[in-house]
Short mmCIF file of C-alpha atoms in Angstrom, two decimals:
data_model
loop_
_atom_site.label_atom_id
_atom_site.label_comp_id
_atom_site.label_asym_id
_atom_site.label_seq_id
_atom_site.Cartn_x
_atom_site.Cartn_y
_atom_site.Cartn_z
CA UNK A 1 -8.77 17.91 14.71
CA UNK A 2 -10.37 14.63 13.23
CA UNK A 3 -8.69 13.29 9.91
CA UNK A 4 -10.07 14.07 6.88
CA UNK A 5 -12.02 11.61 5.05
CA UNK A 6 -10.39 10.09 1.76
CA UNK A 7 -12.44 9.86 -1.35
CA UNK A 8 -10.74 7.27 -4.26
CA UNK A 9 -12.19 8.92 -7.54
CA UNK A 10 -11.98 6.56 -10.99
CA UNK A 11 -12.69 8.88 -13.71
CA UNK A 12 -10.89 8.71 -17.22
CA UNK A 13 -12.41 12.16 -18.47
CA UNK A 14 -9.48 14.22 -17.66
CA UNK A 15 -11.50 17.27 -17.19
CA UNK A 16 -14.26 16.08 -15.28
CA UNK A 17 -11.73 13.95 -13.12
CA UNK A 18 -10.22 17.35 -12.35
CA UNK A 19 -13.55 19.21 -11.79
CA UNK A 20 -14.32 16.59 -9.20
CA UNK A 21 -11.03 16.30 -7.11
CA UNK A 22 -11.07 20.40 -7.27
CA UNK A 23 -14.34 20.47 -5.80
CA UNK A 24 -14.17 17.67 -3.13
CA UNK A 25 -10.29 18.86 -1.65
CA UNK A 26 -12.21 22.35 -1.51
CA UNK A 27 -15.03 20.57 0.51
CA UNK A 28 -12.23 19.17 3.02
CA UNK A 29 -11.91 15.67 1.45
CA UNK A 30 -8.17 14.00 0.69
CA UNK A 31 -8.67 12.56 -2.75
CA UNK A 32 -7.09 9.94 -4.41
CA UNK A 33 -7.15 10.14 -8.49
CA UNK A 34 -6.79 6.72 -11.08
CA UNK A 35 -8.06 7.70 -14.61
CA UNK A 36 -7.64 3.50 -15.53
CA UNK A 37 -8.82 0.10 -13.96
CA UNK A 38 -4.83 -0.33 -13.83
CA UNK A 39 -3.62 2.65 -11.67
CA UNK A 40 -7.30 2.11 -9.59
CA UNK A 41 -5.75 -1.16 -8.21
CA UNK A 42 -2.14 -0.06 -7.69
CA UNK A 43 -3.79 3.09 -5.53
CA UNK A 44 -6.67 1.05 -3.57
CA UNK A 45 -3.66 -1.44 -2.48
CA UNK A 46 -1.74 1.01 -0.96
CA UNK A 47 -4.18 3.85 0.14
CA UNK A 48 -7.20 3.13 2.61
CA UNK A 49 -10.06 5.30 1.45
CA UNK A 50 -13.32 5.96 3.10
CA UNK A 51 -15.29 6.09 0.03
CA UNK A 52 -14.60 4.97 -3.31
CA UNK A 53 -16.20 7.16 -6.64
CA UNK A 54 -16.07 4.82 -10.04
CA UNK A 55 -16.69 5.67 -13.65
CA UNK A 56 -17.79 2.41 -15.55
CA UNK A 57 -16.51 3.19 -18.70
CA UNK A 58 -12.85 3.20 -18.18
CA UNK A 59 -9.73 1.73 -19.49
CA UNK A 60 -8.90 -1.97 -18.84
CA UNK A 61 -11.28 -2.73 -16.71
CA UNK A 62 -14.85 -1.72 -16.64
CA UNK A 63 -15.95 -0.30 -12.99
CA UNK A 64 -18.90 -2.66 -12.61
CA UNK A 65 -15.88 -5.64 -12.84
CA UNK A 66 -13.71 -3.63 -10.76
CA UNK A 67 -16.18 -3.14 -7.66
CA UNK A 68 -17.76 -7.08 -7.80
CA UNK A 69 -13.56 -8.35 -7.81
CA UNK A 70 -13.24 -5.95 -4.51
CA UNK A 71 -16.05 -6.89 -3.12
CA UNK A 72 -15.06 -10.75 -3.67
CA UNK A 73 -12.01 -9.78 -2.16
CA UNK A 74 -13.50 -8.41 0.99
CA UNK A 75 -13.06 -4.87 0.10
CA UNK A 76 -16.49 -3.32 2.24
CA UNK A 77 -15.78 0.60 1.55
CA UNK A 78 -18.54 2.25 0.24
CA UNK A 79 -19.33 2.80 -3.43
CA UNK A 80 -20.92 5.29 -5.53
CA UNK A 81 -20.83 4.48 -8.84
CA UNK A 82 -21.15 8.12 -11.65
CA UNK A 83 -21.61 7.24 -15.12
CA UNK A 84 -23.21 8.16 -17.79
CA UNK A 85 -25.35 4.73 -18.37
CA UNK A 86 -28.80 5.29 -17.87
CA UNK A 87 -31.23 2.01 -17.98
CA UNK A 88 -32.64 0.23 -15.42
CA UNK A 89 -30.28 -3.10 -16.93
CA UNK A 90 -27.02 -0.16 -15.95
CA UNK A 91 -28.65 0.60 -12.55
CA UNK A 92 -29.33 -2.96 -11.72
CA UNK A 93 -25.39 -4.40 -13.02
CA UNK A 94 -24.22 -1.43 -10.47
CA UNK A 95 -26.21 -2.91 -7.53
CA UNK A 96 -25.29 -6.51 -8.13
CA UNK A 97 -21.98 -5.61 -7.88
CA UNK A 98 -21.95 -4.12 -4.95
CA UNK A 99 -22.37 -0.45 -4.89
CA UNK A 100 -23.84 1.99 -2.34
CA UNK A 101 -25.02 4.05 -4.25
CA UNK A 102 -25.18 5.22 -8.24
CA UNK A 103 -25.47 8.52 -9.86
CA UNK A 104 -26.29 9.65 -13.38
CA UNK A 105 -24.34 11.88 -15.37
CA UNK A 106 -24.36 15.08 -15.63
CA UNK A 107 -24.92 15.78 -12.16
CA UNK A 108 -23.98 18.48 -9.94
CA UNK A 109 -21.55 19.01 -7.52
CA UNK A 110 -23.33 19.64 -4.68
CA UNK A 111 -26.10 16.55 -5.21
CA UNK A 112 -22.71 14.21 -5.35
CA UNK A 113 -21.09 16.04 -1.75
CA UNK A 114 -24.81 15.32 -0.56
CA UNK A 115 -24.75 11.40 -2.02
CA UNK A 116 -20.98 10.99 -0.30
CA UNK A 117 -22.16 12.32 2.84
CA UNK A 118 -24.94 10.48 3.31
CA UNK A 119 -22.94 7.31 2.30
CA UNK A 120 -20.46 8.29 4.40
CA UNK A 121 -22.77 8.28 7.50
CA UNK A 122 -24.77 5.08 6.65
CA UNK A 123 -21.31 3.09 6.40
CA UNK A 124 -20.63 4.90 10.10
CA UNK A 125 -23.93 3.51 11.11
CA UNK A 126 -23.87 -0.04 9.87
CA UNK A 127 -20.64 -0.94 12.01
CA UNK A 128 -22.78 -1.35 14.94
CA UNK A 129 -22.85 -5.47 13.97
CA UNK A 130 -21.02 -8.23 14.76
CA UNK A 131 -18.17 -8.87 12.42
CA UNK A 132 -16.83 -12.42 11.87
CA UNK A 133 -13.36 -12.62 11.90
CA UNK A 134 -12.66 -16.29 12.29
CA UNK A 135 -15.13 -18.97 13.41
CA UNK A 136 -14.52 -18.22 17.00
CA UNK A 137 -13.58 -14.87 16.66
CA UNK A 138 -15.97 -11.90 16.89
CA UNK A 139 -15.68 -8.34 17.22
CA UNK A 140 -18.52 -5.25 17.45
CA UNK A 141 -17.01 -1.85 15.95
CA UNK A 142 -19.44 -0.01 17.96
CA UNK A 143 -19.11 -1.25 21.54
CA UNK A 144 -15.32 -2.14 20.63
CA UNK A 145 -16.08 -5.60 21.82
CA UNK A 146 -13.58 -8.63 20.96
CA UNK A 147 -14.96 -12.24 21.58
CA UNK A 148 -13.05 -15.50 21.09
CA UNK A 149 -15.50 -18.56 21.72
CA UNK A 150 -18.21 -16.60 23.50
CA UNK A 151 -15.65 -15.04 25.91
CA UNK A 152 -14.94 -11.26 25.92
CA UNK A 153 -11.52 -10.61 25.55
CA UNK A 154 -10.15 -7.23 27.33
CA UNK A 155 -8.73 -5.17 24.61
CA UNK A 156 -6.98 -1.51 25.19
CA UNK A 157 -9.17 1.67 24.32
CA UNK A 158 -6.30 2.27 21.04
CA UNK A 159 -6.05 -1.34 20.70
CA UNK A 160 -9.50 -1.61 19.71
CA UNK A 161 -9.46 1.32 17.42
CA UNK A 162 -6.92 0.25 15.66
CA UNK A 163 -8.85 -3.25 15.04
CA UNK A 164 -11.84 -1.59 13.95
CA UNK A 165 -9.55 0.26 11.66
CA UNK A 166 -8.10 -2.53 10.13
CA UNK A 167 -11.62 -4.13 9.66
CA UNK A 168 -13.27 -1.30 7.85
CA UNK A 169 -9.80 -1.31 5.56
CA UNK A 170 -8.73 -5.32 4.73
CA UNK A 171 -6.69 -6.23 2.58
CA UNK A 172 -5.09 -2.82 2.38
CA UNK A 173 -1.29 -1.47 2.76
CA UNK A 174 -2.11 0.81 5.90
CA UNK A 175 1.23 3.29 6.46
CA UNK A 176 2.01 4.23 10.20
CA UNK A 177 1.31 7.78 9.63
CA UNK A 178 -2.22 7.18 9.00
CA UNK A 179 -2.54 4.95 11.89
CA UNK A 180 -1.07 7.47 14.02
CA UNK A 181 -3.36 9.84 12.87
CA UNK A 182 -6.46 7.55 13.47
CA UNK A 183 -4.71 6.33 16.87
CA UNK A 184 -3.59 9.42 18.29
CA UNK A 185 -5.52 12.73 18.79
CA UNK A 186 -3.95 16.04 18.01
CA UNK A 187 -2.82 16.73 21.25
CA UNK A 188 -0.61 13.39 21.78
CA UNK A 189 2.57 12.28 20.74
CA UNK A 190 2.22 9.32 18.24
CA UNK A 191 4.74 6.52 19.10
CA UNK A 192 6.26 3.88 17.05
CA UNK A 193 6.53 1.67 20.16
CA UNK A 194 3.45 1.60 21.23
CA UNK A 195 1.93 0.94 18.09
CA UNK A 196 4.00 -2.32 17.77
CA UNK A 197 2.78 -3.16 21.06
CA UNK A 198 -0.74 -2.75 19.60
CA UNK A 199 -0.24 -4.59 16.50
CA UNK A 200 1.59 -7.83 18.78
CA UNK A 201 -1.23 -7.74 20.84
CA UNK A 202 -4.08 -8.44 18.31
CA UNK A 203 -1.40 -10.59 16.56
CA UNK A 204 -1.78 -12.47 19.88
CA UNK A 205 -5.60 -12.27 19.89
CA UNK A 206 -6.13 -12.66 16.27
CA UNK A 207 -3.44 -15.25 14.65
CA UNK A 208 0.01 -13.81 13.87
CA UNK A 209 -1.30 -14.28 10.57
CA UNK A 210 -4.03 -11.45 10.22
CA UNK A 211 -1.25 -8.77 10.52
CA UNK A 212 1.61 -8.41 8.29
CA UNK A 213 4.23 -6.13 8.35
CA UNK A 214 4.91 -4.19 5.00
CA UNK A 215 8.72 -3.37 5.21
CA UNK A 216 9.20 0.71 5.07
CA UNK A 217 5.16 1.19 4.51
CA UNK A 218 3.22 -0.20 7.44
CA UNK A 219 0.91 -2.77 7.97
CA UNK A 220 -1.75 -4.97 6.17
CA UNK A 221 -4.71 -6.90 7.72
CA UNK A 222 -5.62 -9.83 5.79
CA UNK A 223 -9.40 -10.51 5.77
#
C-alpha cells in the first residue's frame, strides 16, 4: 500500500482550518495543521510534506514572506496559496514568491482536492531533470541516475530512492519511520541496518556533509 501523501495546511481561521483538515484526512491525505507563521516553521522543520496549503493573512508572519524565505532556503514542495485577497497586485505577490498555485476564497472543497491533485502530479512530473547537487555532482529523479564529473556512479535500487527522497525534502528533519515507509514496500521488513548502510553510502558519494544525523529523530539532507 503506497504512503499517503502529506498536506501542511497554514490557516488561522479555526473553523475553516478544521473544515479543511476534516475534509482532506477523509480524502486519504495525512495533514499537518499550524494556525501561525511560528508553529508553520517549527512543523515544516520536522515534518516532510508533499504539498504545502498557506493562508496569507496569518499571525507573525504573512504567507507570501513565509513561502519566498522557503523557497530562498531551498524548500521546492509545492504551494498553493488560499486567501481571501483578490487583485491581480495579490495574485502576482503569490507568484513571485514562489507558489504553484493560488486559490480565492470561498472556494469549495472539491475545486481545492482537484487544485492539490493536479499539483501533486505536475511536481511528480517535473523531477524528470537534472538536479545539481554540487558542481560535479548530478543526479536525475526519474532515471535514478547519480553523476560525479560526467561519470555515472552505480547506486543501489533503495539507495537511489532514498536520494531522490532527500532531494524533493532538503533541509528537512526526515524520521526513520517515514523513510522506511518510502524505502520499504508493505510486504518487507524495514531495517535499521540497512538504512545506515544507505545513508554511509551517499555520505560516501555525496560529502559526509549532505547527511546529518538528528539524534533520536532521523536524518536531515542539507541542500
Amino acid at each position: 500500500m503506497p504512503a499517503k501523501k502529506t498536506i501542511f495546511l497554514l490557516e488561522d481561521d479555526l473553523q475553516l482550518s478544521r473544515t479543511i483538515w476534516k475534509f482532506l484526512e477523509h480524502s486519504g491525505y495525512k495533514v499537518h495543521l499550524a494556525h501561525d507563521a511560528r508553529e508553520a516553521r517549527d512543523l515544516l522543520y520536522e515534518n516532510p510534506v508533499d504539498l504545502m496549503l498557506l493562508d496569507v493573512k496569518v499571525p507573525y508572519q504573512n504567507g507570501f514572506d513565509l513561502l519566498s524565505e522557503l523557497r530562498e532556503e531551498g524548500n521546492k514542495t509545492p504551494a498553493i496559496f488560499i486567501t481571501s485577497l483578490h487583485t491581480v497586485e495579490d495574485l502576482t505577490r503569490g507568484f513571485d514568491a514562489g507558489c504553484d498555485d493560488y486559490i480565492r476564497k470561498p472556494f469549495v472543497l472539491k475545486e481545492l482536492q482537484l487544485r492539490i491533485e493536479a499539483n501533486l502530479k505536475k511536481n511528480f512530473q517535473t523531477y524528470n531533470d537534472l538536479v545539481e547537487i554540487d558542481k560535479d555532482i548530478r543526479f536525475n529523479i526519474k532515471e535514478y541516475q547519480l553523476t560525479v564529473s560526467g561519470k555515472s556512479i552505480p547506486l543501489k535500487a533503495k539507495e537511489a530512492k532514498l536520494l531522490a527522497y532527500f532531494l524533493s525534502h532538503p533541509n528537512t528533519t526526515i524520521s526513520h519511520d517515514t523513510l522506511f515507509s518510502v524505502l520499504w514496500e508493505y510486504d518487507e521488513e524495514p531495517s535499521g541496518a540497512s538504512l545506515r548502510t544507505y545513508i554511509h553510502t551517499l555520505r560516501r558519494r555525496l560529502g559526509k556533509e549532505r547527511i546529518e544525523t538528528i539524534k533520536n529523530s532521523g536524518y536531515r539532507y542539507v541542500s
